[in-house]
PDB file of C-alpha atoms in Angstrom:
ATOM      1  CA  UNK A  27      45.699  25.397 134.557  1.00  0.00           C
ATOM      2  CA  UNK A  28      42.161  26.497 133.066  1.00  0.00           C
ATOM      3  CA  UNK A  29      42.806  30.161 134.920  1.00  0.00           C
ATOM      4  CA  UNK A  30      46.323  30.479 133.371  1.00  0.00           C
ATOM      5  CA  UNK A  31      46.206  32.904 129.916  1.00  0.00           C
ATOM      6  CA  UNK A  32      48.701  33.838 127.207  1.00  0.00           C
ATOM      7  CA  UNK A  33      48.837  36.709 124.570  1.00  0.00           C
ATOM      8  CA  UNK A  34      49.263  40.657 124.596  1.00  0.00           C
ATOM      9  CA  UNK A  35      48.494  42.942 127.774  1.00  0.00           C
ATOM     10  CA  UNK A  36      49.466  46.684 127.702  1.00  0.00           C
ATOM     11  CA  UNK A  37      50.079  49.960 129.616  1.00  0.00           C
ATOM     12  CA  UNK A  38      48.355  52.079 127.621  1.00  0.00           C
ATOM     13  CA  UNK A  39      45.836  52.707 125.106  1.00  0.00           C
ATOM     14  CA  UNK A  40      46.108  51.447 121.647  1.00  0.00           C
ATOM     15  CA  UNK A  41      47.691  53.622 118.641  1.00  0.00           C
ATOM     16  CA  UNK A  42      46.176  53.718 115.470  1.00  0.00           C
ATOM     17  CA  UNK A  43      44.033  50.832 114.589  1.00  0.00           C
ATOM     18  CA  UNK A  44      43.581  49.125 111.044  1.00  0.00           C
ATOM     19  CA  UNK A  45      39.831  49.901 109.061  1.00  0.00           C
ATOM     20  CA  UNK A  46      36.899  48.350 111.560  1.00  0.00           C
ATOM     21  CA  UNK A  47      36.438  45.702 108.721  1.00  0.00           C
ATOM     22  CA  UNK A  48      39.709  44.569 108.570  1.00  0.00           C
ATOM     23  CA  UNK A  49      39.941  44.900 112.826  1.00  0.00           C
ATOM     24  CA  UNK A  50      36.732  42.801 112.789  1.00  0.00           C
ATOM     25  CA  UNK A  51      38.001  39.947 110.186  1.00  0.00           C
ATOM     26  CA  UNK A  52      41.019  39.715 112.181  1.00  0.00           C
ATOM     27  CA  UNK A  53      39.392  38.778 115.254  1.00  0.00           C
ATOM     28  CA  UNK A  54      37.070  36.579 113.197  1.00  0.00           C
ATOM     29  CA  UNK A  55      39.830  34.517 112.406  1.00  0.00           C
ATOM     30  CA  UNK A  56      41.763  34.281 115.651  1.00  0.00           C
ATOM     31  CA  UNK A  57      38.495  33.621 117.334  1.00  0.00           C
ATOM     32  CA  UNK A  58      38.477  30.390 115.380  1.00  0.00           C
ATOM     33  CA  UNK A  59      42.208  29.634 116.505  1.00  0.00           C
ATOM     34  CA  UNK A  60      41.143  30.673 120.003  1.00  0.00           C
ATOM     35  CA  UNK A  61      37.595  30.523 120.823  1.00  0.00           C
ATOM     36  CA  UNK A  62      37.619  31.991 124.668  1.00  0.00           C
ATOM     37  CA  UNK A  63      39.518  34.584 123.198  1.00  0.00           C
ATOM     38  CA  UNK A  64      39.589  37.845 125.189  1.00  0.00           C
ATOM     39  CA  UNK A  65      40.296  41.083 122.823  1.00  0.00           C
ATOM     40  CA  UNK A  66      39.594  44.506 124.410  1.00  0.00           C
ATOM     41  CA  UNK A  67      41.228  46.858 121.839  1.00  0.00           C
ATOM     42  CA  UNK A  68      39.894  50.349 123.477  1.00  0.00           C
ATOM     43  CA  UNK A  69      40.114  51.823 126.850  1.00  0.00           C
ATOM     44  CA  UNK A  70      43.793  52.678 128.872  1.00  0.00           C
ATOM     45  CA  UNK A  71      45.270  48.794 129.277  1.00  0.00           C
ATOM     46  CA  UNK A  72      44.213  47.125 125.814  1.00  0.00           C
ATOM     47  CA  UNK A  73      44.363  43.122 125.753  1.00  0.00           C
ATOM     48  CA  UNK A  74      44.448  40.096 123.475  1.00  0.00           C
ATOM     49  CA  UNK A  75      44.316  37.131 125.896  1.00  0.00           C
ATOM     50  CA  UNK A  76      43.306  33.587 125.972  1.00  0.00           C
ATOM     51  CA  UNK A  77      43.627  30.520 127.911  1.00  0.00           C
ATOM     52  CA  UNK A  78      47.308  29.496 127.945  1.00  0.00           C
ATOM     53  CA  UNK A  79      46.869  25.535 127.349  1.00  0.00           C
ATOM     54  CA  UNK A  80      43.875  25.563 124.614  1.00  0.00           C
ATOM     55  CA  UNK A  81      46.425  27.839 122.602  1.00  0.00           C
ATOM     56  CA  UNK A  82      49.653  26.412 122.446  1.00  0.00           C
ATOM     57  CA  UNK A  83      49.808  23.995 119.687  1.00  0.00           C
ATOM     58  CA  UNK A  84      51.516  21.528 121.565  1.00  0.00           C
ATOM     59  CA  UNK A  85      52.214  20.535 125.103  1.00  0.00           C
ATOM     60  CA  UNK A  86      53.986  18.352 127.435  1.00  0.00           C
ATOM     61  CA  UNK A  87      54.796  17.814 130.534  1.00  0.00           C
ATOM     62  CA  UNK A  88      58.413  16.146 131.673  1.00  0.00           C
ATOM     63  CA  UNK A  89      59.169  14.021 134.848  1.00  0.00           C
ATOM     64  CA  UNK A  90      60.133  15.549 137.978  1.00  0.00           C
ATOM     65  CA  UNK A  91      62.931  18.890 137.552  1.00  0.00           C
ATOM     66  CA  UNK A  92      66.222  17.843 139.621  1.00  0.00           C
ATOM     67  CA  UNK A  93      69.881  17.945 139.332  1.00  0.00           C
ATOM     68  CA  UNK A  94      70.537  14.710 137.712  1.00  0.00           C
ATOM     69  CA  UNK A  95      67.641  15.751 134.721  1.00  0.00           C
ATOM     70  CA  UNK A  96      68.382  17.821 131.722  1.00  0.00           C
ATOM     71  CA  UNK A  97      66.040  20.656 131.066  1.00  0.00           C
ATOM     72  CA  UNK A  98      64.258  20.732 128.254  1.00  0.00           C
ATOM     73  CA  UNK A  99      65.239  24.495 127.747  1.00  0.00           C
ATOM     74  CA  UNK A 100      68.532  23.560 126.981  1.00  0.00           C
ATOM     75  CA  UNK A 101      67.371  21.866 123.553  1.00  0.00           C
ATOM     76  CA  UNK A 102      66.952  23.982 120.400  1.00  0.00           C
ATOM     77  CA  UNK A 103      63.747  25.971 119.537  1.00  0.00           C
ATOM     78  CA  UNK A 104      63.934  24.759 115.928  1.00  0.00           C
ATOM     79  CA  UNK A 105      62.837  21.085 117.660  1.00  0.00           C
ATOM     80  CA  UNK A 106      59.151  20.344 116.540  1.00  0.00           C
ATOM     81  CA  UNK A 107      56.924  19.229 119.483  1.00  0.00           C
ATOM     82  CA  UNK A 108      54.766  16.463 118.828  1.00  0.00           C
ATOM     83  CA  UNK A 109      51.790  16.086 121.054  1.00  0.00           C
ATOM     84  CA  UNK A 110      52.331  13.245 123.777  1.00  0.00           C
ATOM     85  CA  UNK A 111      50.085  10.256 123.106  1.00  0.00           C
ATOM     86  CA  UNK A 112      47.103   9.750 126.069  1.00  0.00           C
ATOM     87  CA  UNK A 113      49.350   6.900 127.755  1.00  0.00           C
ATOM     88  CA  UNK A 114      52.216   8.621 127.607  1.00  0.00           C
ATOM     89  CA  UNK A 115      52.570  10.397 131.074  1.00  0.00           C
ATOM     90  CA  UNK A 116      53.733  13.472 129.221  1.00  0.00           C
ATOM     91  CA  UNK A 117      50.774  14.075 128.125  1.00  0.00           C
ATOM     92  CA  UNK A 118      47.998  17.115 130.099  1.00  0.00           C
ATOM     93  CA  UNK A 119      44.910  14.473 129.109  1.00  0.00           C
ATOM     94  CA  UNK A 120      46.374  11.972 131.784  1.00  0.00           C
ATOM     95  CA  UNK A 121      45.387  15.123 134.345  1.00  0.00           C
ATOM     96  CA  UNK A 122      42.465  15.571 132.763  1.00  0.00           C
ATOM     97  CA  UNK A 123      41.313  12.077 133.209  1.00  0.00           C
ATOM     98  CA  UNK A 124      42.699  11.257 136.431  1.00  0.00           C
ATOM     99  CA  UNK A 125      40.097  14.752 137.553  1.00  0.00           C
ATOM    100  CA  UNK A 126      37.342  12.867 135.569  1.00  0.00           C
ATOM    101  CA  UNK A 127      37.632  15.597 133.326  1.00  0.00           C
ATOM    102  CA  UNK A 128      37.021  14.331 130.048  1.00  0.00           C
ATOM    103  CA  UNK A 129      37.726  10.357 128.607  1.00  0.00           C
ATOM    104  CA  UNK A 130      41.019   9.839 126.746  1.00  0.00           C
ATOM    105  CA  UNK A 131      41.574   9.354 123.022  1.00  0.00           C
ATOM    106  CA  UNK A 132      43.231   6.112 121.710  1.00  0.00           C
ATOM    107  CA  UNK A 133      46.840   6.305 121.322  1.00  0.00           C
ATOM    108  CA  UNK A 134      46.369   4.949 117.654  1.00  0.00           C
ATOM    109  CA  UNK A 135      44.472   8.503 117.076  1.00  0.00           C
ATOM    110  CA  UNK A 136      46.694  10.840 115.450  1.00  0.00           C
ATOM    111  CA  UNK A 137      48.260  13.866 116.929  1.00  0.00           C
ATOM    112  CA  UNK A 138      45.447  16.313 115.358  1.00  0.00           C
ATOM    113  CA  UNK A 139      42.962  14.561 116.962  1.00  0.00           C
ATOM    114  CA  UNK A 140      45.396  14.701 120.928  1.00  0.00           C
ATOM    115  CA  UNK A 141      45.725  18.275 120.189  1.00  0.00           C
ATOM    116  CA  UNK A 142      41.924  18.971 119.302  1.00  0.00           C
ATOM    117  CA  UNK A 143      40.846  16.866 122.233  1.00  0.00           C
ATOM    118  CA  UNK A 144      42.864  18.859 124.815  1.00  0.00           C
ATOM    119  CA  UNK A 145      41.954  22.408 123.379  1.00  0.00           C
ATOM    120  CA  UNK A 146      38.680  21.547 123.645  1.00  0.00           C
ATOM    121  CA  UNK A 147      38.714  20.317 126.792  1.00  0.00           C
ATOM    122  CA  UNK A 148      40.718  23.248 128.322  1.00  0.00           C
ATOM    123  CA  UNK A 149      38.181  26.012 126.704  1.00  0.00           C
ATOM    124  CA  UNK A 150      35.558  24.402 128.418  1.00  0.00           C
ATOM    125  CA  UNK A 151      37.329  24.225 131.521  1.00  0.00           C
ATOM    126  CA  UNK A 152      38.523  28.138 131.020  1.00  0.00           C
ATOM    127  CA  UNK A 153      34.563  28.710 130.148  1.00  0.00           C
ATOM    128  CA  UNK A 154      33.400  27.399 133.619  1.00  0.00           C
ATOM    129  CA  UNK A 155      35.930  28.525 135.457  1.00  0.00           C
ATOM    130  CA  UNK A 156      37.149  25.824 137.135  1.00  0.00           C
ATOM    131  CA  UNK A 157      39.904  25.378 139.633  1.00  0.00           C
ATOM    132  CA  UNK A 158      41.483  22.086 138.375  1.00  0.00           C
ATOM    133  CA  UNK A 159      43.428  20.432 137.175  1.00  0.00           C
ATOM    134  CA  UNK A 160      46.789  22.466 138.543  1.00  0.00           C
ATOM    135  CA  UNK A 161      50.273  22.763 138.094  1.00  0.00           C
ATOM    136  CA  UNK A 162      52.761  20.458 139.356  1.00  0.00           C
ATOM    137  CA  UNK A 163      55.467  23.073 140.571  1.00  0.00           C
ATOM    138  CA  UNK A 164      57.919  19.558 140.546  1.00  0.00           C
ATOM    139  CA  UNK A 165      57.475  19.657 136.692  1.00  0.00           C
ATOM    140  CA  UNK A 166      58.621  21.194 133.404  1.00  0.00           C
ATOM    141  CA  UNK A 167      56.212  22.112 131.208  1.00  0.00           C
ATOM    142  CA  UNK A 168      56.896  22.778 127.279  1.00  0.00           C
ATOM    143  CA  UNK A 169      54.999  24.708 125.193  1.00  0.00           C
ATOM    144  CA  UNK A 170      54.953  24.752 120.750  1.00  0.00           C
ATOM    145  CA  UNK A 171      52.866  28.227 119.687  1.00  0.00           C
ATOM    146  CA  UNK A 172      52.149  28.966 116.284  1.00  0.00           C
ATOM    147  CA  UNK A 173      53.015  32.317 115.310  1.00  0.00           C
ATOM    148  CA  UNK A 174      52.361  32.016 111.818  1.00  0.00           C
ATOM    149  CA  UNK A 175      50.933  35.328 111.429  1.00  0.00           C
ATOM    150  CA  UNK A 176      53.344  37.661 112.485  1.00  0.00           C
ATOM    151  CA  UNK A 177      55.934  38.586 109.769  1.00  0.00           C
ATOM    152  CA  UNK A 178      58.614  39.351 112.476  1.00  0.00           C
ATOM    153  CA  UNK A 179      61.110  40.412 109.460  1.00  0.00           C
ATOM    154  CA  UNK A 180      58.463  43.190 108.596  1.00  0.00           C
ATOM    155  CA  UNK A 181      56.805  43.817 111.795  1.00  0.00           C
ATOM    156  CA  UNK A 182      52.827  42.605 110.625  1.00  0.00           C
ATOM    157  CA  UNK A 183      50.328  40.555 110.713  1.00  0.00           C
ATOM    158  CA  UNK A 184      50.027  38.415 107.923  1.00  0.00           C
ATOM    159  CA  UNK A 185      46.266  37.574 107.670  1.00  0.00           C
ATOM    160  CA  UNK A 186      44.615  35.612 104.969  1.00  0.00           C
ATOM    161  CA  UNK A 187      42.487  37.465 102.534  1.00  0.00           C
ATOM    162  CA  UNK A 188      40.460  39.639 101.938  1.00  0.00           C
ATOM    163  CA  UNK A 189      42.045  40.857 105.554  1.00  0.00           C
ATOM    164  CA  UNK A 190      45.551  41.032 104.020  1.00  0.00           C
ATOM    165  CA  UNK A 191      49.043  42.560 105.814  1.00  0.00           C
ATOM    166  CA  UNK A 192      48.190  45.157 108.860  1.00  0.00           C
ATOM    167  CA  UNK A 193      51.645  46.871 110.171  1.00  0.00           C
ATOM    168  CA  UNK A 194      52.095  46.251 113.825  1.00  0.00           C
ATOM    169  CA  UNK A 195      53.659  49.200 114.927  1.00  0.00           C
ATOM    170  CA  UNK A 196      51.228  51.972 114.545  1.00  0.00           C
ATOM    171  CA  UNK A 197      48.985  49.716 116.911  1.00  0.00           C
ATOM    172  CA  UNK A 198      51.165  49.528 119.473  1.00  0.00           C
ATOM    173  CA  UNK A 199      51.602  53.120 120.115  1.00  0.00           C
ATOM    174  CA  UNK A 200      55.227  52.599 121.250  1.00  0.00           C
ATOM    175  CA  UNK A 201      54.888  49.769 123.152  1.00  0.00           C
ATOM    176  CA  UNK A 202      57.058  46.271 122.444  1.00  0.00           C
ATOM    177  CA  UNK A 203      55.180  43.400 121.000  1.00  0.00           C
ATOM    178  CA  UNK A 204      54.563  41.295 124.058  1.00  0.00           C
ATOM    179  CA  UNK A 205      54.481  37.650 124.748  1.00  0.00           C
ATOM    180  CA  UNK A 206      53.418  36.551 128.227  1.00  0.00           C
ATOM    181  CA  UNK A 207      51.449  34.185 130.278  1.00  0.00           C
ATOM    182  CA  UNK A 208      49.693  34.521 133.865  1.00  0.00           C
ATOM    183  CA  UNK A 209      47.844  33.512 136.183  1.00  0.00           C
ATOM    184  CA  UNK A 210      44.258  35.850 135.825  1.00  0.00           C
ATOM    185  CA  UNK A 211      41.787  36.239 138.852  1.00  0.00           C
ATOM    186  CA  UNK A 212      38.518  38.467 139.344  1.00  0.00           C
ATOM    187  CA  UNK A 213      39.833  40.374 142.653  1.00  0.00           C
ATOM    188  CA  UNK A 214      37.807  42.964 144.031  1.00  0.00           C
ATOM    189  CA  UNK A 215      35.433  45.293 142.308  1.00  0.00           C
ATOM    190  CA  UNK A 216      35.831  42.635 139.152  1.00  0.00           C
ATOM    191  CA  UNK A 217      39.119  44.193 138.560  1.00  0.00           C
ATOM    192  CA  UNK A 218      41.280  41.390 137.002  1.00  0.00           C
ATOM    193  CA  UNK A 219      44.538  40.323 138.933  1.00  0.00           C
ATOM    194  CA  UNK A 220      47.682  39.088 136.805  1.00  0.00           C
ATOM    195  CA  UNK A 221      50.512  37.211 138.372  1.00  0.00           C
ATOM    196  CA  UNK A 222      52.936  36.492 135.764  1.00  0.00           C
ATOM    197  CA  UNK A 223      54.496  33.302 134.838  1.00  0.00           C
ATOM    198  CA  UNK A 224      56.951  34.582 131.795  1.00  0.00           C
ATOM    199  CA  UNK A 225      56.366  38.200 129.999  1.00  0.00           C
ATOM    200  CA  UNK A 226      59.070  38.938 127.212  1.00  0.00           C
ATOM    201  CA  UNK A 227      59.338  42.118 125.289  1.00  0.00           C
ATOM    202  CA  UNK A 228      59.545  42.463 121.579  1.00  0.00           C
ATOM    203  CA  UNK A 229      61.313  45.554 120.103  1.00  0.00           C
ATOM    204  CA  UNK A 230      61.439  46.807 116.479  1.00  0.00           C
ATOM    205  CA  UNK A 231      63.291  49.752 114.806  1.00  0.00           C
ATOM    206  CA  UNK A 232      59.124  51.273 113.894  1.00  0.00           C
ATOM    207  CA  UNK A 233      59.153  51.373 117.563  1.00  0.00           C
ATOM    208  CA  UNK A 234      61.368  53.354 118.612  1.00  0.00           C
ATOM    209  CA  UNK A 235      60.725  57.030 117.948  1.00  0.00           C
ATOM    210  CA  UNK A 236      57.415  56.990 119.164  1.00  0.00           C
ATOM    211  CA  UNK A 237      58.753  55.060 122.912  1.00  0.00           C
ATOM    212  CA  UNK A 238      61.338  58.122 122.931  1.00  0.00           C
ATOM    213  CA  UNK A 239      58.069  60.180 122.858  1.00  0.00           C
ATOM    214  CA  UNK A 240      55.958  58.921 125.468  1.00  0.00           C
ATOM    215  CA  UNK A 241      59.315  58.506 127.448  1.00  0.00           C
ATOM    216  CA  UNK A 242      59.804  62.166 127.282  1.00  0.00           C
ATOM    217  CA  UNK A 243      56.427  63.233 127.922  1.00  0.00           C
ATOM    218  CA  UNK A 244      57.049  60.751 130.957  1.00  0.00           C
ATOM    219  CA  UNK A 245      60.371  62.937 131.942  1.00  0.00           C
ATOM    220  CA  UNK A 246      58.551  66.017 131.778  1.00  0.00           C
TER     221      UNK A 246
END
């Protein structure tokens, strides 16, 4: 779980970037959402990464996937996730606890003080890069992000002042916003190796001319 990550991972290099004050701020503030966050803005494969389970807002875990269970994907996405009390074996802590990870919170705290407990947990966890706890591939796990600053209607970031609105697409340099999670190992020569666990692609009209450009300069 700790070497699972979520966020943005490109092709190529970044397009034009907002002011290096307002680039900096921005960071600032999704550092404090996300403290192990990874954000490599330069170079040929720019990233915004972090660890997959101290991001999500919520998370759960259901009982074992079969035939005669309904999938949780079948539900609507406008459902609001509560975080699972400790007891409740929907809940990550009860894997973090039965590793001897960290100690449980008491079901009468609320569900600020679940989510805080597991996000700290899992940074540490990401931090010394530990092995455990894992998957259960006989599970369904559901994940609540908050994507409160993306103005999807517009195509920006919305970012509290004095960082303001930032337009996405002349950052992405043609390239879709992305949304994905993987597995990340050090292979070889420190080179990082992804194996993917979802990746979806998010197009907008401001897109579009400049992926017909690097598409042709691709053709030629």
């Amino acid at each position: 779980m700790s070497e699972t990550v979520t966020g943005q991972l490109f092709n190529r290099p970044a397009g034009i970037l907002p002011p290096r004050l307002v680039t900096k701020g921005a960071i600032g503030i999704i550092s404090r959402l996300a403290p192990q966050l990874q954000a490599r803005l330069d170079g040929d494969f720019p990233r915004f990464l972090s660890p997959l389970i101290s991001t999500a807002q919520s998370v759960m875990s259901s009982g074992s996937v079969g035939e005669d269970r309904d999938s949780r994907a079948d539900e609507t996405l406008e459902m609001s996730l509560e975080e699972p009390r400790p007891s409740d074996p929907a809940s990550l802590l009860n894997d973090l606890a039965a590793g001897g990870f960290t100690t449980l919170p008491s079901d009468s705290d609320g569900a600020a003080a679940r989510i805080k407990t597991r996000k700290r947990a899992f940074d540490k966890l990401h931090a010394d890069r530990s092995t455990g706890p894992t998957f259960d591939t006989g599970k369904e796990y559901t994940f609540e992000f908050f994507q409160h600053l993306i103005l999807f209607d517009e195509f920006a970031l919305g970012f509290p002042r004095p960082v303001g609105k930032a337009a996405i697409a002349p950052m992405l340099n043609g390239q879709p916003l992305k949304f994905v999670a993987a597995h990340q190992r050090t292979g070889d020569g420190d080179v990082d190796e992804f194996r993917w666990l979802w990746s979806f692609d998010i197009w907008h009209e401001s897109l579009y001319q400049t992926a017909l450009e690097h598409e042709s300069v691709l053709k030629e």
